[in-house]
GROMACS .gro file of C-alpha atoms in nm:
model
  339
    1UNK     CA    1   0.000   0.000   0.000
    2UNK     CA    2   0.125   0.342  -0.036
    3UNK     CA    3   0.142   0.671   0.126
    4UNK     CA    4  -0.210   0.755   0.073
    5UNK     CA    5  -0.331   0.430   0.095
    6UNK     CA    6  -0.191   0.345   0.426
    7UNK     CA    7  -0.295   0.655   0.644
    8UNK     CA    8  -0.596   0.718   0.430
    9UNK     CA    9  -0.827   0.796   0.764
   10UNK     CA   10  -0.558   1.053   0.825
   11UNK     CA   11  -0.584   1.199   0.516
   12UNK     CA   12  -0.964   1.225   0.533
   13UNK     CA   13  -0.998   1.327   0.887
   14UNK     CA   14  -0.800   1.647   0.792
   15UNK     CA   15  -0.987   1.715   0.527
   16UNK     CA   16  -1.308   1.729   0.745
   17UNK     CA   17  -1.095   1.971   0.954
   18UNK     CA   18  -0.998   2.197   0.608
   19UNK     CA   19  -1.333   2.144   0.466
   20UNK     CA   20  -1.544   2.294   0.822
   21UNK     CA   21  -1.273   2.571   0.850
   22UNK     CA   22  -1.271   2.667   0.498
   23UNK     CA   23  -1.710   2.672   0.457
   24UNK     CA   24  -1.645   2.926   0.746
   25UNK     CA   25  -1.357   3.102   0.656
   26UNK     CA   26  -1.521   3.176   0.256
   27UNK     CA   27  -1.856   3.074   0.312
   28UNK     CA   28  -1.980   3.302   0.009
   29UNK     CA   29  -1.731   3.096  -0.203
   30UNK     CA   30  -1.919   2.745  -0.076
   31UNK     CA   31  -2.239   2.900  -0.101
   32UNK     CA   32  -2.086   2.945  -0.485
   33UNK     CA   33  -2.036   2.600  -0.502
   34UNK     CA   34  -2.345   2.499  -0.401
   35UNK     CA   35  -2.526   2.645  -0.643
   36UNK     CA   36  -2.346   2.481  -0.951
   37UNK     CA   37  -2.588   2.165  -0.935
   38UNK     CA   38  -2.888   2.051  -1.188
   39UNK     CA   39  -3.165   1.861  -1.062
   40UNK     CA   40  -3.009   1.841  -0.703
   41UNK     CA   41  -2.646   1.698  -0.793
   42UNK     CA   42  -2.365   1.934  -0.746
   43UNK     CA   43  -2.188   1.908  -1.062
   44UNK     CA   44  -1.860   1.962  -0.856
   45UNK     CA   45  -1.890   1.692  -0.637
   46UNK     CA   46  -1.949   1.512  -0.951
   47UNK     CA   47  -1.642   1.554  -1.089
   48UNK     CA   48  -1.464   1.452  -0.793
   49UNK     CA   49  -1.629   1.160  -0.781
   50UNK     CA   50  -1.585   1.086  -1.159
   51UNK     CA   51  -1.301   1.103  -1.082
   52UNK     CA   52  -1.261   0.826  -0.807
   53UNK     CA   53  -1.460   0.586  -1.010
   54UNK     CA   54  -1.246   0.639  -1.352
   55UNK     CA   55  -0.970   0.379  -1.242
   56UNK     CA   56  -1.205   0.133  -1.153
   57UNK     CA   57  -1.411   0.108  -1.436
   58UNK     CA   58  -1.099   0.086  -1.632
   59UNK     CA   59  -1.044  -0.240  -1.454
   60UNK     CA   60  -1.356  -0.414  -1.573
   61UNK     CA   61  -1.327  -0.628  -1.852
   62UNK     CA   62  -1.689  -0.624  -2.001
   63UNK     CA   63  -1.589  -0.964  -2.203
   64UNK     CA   64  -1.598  -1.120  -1.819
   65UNK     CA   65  -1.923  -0.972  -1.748
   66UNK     CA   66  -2.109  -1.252  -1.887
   67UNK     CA   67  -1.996  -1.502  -1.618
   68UNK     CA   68  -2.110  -1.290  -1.353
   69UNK     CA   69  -2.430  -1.515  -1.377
   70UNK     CA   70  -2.242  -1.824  -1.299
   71UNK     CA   71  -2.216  -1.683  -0.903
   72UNK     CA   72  -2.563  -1.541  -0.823
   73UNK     CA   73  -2.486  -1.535  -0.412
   74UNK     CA   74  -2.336  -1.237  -0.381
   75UNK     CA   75  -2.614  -1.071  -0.641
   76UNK     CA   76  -2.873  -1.282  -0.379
   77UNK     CA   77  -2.667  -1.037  -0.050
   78UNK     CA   78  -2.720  -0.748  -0.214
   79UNK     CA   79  -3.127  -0.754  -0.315
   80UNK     CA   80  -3.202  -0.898   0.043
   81UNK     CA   81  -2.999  -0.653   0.221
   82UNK     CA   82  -3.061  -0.358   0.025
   83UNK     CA   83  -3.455  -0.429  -0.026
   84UNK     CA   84  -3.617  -0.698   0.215
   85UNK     CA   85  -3.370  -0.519   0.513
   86UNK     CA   86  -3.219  -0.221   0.547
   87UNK     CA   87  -3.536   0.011   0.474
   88UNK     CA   88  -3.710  -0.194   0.809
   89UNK     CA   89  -3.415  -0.134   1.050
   90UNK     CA   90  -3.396   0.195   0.936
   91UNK     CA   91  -3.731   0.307   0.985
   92UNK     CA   92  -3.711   0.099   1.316
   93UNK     CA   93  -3.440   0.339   1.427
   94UNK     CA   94  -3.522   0.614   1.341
   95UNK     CA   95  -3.861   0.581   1.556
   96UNK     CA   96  -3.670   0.428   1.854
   97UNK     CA   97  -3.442   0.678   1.878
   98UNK     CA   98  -3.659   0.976   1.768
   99UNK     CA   99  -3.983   0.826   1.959
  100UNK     CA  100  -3.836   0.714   2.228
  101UNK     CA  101  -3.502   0.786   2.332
  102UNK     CA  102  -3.459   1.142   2.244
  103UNK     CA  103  -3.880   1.246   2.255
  104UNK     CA  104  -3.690   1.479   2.557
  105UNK     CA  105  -3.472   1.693   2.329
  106UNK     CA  106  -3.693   1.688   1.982
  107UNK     CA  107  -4.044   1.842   1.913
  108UNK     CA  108  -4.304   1.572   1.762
  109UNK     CA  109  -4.271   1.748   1.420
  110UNK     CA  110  -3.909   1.791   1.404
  111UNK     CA  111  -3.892   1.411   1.526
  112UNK     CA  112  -4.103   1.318   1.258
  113UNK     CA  113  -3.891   1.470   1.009
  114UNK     CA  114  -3.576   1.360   1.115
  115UNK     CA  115  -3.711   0.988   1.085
  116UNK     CA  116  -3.846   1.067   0.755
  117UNK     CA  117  -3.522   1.189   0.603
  118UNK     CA  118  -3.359   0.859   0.795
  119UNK     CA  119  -3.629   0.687   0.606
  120UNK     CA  120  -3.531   0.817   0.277
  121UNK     CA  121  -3.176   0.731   0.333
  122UNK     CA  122  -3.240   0.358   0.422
  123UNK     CA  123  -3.469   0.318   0.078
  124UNK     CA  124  -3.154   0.494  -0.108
  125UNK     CA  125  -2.874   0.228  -0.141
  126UNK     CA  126  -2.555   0.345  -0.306
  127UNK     CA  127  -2.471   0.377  -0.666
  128UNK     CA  128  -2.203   0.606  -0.718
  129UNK     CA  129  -1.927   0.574  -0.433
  130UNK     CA  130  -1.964   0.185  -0.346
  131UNK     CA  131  -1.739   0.165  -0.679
  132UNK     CA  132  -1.467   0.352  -0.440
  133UNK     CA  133  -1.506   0.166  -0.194
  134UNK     CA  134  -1.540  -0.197  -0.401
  135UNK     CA  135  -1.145  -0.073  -0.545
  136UNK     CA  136  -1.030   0.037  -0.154
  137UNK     CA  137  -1.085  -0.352  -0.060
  138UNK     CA  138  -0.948  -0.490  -0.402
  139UNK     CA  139  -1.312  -0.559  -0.504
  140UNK     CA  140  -1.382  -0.779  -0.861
  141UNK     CA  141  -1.475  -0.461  -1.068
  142UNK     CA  142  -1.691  -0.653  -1.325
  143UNK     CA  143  -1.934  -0.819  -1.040
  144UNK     CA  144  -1.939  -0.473  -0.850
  145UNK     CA  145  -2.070  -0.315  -1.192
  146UNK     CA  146  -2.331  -0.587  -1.215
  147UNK     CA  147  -2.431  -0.560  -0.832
  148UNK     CA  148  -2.450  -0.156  -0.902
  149UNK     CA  149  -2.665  -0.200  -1.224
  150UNK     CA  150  -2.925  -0.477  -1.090
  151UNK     CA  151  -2.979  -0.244  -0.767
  152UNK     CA  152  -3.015   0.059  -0.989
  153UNK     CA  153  -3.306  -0.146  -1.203
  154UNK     CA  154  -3.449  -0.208  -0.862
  155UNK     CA  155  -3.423   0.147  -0.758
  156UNK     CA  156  -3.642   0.227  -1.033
  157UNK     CA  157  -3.945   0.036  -0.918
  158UNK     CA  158  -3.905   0.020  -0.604
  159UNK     CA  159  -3.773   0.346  -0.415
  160UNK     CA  160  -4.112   0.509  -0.453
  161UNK     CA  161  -4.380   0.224  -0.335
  162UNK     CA  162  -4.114   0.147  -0.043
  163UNK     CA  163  -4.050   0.517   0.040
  164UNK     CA  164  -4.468   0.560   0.025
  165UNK     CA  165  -4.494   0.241   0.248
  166UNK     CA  166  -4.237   0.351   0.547
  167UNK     CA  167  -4.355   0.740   0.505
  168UNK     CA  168  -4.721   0.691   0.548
  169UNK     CA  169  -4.757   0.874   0.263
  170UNK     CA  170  -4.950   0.783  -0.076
  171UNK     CA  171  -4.806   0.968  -0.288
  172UNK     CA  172  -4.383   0.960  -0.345
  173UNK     CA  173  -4.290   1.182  -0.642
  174UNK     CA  174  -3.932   1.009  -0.750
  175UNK     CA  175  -3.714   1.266  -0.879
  176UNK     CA  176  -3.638   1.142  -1.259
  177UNK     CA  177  -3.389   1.423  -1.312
  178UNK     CA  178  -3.135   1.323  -1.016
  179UNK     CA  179  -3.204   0.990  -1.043
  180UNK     CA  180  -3.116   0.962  -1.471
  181UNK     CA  181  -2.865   1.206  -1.409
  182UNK     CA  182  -2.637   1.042  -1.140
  183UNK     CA  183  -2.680   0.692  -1.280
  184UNK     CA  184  -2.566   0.892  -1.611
  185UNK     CA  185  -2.247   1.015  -1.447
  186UNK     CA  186  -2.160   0.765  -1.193
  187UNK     CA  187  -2.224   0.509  -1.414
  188UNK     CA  188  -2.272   0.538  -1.773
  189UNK     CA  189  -2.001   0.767  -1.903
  190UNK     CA  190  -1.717   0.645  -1.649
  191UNK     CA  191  -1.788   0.314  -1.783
  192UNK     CA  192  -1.740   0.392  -2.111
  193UNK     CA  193  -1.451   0.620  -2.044
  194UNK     CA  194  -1.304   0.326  -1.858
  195UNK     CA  195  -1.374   0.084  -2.153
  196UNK     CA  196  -1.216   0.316  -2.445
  197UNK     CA  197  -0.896   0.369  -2.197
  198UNK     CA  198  -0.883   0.015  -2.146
  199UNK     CA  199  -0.929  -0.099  -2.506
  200UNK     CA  200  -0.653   0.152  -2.587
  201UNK     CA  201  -0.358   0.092  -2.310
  202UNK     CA  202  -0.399  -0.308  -2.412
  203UNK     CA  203  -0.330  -0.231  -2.770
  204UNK     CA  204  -0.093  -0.013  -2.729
  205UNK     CA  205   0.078  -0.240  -2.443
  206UNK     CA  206  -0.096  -0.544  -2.291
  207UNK     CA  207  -0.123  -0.557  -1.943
  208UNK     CA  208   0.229  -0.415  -1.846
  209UNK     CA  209   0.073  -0.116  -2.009
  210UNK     CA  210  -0.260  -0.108  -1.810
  211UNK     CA  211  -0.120  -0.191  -1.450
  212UNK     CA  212   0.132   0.093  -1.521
  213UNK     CA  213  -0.134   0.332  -1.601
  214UNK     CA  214  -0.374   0.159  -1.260
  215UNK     CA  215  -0.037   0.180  -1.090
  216UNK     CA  216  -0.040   0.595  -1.179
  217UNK     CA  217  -0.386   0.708  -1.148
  218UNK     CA  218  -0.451   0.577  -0.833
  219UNK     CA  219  -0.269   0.889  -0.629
  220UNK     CA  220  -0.572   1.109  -0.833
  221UNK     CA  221  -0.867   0.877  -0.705
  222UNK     CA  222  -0.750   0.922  -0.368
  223UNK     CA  223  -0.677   1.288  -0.437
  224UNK     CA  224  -1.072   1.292  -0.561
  225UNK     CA  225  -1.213   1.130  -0.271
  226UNK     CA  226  -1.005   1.414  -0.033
  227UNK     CA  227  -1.134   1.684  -0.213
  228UNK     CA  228  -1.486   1.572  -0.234
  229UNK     CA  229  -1.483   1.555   0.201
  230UNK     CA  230  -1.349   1.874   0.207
  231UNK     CA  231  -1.613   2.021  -0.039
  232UNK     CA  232  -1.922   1.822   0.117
  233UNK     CA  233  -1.845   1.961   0.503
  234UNK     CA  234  -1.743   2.298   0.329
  235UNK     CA  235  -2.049   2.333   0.222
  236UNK     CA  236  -2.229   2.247   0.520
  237UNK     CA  237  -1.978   2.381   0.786
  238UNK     CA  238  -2.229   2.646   0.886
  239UNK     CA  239  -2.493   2.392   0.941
  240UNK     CA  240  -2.228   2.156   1.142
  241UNK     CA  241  -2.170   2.485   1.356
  242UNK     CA  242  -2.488   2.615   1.451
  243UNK     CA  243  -2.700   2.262   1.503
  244UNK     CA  244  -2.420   2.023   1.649
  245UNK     CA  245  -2.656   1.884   1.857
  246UNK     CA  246  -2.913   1.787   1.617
  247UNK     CA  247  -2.599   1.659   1.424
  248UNK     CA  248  -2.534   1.430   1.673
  249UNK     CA  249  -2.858   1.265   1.784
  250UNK     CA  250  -2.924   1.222   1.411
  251UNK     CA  251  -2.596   1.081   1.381
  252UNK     CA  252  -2.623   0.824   1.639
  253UNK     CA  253  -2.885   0.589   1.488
  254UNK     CA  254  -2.713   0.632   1.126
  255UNK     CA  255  -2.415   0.541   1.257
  256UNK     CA  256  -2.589   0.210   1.444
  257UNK     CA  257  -2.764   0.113   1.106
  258UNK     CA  258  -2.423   0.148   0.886
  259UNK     CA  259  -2.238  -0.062   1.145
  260UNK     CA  260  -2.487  -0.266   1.181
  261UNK     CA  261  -2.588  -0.326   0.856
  262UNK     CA  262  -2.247  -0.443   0.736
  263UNK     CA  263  -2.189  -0.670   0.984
  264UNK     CA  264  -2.529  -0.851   0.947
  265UNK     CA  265  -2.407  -0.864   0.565
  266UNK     CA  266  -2.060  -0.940   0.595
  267UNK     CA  267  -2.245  -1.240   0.846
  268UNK     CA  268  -2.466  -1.364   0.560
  269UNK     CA  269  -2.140  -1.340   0.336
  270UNK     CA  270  -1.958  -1.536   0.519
  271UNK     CA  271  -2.252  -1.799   0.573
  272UNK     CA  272  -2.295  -1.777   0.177
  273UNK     CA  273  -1.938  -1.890   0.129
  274UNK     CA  274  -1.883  -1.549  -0.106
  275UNK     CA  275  -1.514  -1.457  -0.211
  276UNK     CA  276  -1.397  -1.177  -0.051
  277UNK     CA  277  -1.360  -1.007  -0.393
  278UNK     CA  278  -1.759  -1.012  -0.419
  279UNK     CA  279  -1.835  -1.001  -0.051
  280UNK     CA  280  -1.698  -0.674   0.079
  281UNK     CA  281  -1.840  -0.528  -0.244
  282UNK     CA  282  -2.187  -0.639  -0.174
  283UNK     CA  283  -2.181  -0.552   0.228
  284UNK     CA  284  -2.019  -0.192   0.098
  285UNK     CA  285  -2.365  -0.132  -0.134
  286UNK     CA  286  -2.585  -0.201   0.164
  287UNK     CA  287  -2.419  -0.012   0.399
  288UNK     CA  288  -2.357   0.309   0.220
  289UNK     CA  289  -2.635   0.526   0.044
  290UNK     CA  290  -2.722   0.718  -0.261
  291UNK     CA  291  -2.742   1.056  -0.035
  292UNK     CA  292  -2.812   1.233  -0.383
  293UNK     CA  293  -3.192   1.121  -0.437
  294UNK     CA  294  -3.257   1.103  -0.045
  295UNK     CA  295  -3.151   1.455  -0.022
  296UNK     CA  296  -3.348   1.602  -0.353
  297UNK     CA  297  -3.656   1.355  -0.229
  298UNK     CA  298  -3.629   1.512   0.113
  299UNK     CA  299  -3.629   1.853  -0.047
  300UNK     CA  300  -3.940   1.827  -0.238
  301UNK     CA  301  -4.122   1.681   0.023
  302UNK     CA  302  -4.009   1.859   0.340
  303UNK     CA  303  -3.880   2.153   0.206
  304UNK     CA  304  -3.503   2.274   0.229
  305UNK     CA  305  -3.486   2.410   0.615
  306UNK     CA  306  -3.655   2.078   0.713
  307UNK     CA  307  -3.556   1.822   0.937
  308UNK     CA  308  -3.583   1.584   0.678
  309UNK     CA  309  -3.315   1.715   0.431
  310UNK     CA  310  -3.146   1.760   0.739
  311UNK     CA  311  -3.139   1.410   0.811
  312UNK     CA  312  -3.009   1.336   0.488
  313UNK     CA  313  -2.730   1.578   0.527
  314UNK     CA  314  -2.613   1.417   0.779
  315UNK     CA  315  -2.634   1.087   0.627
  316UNK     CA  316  -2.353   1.267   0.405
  317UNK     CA  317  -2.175   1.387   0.620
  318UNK     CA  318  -2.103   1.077   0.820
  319UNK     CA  319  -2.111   0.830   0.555
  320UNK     CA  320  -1.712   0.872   0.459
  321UNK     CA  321  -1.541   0.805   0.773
  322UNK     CA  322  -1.774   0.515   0.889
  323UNK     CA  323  -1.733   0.373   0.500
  324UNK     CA  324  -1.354   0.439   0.577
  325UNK     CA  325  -1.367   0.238   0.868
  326UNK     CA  326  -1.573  -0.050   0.710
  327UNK     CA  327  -1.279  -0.034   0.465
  328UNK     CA  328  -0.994  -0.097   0.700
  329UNK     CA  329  -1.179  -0.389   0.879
  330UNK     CA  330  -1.283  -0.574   0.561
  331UNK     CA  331  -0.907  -0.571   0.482
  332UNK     CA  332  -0.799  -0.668   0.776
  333UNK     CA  333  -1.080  -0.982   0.814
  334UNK     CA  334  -0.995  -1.061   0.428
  335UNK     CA  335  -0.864  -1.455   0.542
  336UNK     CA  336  -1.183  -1.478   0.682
  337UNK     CA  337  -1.295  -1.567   0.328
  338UNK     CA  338  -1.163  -1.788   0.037
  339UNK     CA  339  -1.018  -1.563  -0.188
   0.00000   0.00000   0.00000
């Protein structure tokens, strides 16, 4: 492993530090920022992560795709976790903690909204960043693309009747825009990108030539994922500052359900018999979220000073260092599994 690599959690803790002292320092240059988004994804952040998932999807070899069928387990982890699970424990939660635990601190309405946002968040598995984190634990790129793509199909159908079900509500408007959009530019275009680099480097050079250029670009995907923690708390250092209580308390039950989560999947994975290669992958999708749609879903619905984008926020904002975390220990438990 190198430098960055090896004291990654370093690197990213001081970039929460830069990122909270520069949204305060220029916050008129992160307010800026903010506003360079279409249909509620900041085109910034979007880049950076581009960026992070580039090298990856230059690593799958779409000829190899094919036998992805021939292991269906780890596809099996992901649609229970993602669908029949996480969306019940998060809801459960979000009412324990907001119902129950802290009724004391929170008004019934602001409760109410900070469970729906939590809500939103649990119905919202990842798309974009899992590929990050799939390439952090030496992940098989062609079955992480494949897990990505059949829980994106079932993202489709099933956010809104799910999201309906757990909000009470009978009517869920999903957000086309952001959802097209970030499927378009997390997944589509660095695919292809990733394919046409590939194709190239192995004419030019066979695989000396692509593991050179891996070998290379890897420094900028970690240099991606930096910037794009010190841009997300940036832009909500102000928030951070003047609520760090209700940052907390909504913190605690996210931070329950990732841990949580994972380790009830990385359970199942091990039960399943999955390679690590597929495994840490599939536990990494459940665990994370696709903060994008929860946020612009939480928007239209609650309205941008609500509790429930709030909640969602915050679901940002804590979702790198516990993903960071989840990293390090799925490396370090990797003879746990066959290889």
């Amino acid at each position: 492993m190198g430098l960055f690599e090896r004291y990654l959690s370093v690197w990213v803790a001081l970039a929460i530090g830069v990122g909270v002292a520069l949204g305060l320092v220029f916050p008129a240059a992160f307010q800026m920022l903010s506003g360079w988004q279409y249909a509620q994804v900041n085109l910034v952040v979007a880049v950076f992560i581009w960026l992070m998932i580039y090298p990856m999807m230059v690593q799958v070899d779409l000829t190899s795709i094919k036998d992805v069928g021939k292991r269906p387990r780890g596809l099996f982890l992901t649609l229970v976790v993602n669908w029949l699970i996480k969306p019940f424990t998060m809801a459960a939660l979000g009412w324990l903690f907001f119902r129950v635990f802290f009724a004391g601190w929170v008004d019934p309405q602001t409760a109410t909204e900070y469970i729906a946002g939590m809500i939103l968040l649990g119905v919202a598995p990842c798309t974009a960043m899992v590929f990050v984190w799939s390439q952090l634990t030496k992940g098989d790129p062609n079955y992480t693309l494949v897990q990505v793509s059949i829980n994106d199909l079932v993202l489709v159908f099933a956010f809104a009747p799910l999201a309906a079900f757990l909000l009470g509500m009978t009517d869920i408007t999903v957000p086309w825009q952001t959802l097209v959009l970030s499927v378009v530019l997390y997944v589509v275009l660095p695919l292809i990108a990733g394919a046409v680099t590939r194709r190239w480097l192995l004419a030019r050079g066979g695989e000396p030539a692509l593991n050179e250029f891996l070998h290379r670009v890897k420094p900028a995907s970690i240099l991606g994922l930096l910037a794009t923690v010190v841009l997300l708390f940036g832009l909500q250092a102000p928030e951070i500052i003047d609520n760090p209580l209700a940052i907390v308390l909504i913190a605690i039950p996210l931070l329950i359900q990732s841990y949580g989560i994972f380790m009830l999947a990385y359970w199942m994975a091990h039960r399943l018999r999955l390679p690590h290669d597929v495994a840490a992958p599939a536990c990494m999708i459940g665990t994370s979220n696709f903060f994008e749609l929860a946020v612009a879903v939480a928007i239209s619905l609650f309205g941008m000073q609500s509790g429930a984008a709030l909640a969602t926020v915050v679901g940002v904002l804590v979702e790198v260092p516990v993903m960071l975390s989840l990293v390090a220990f799925a490396n370090r438990t990797r003879h746990w599994f066959k290889v």
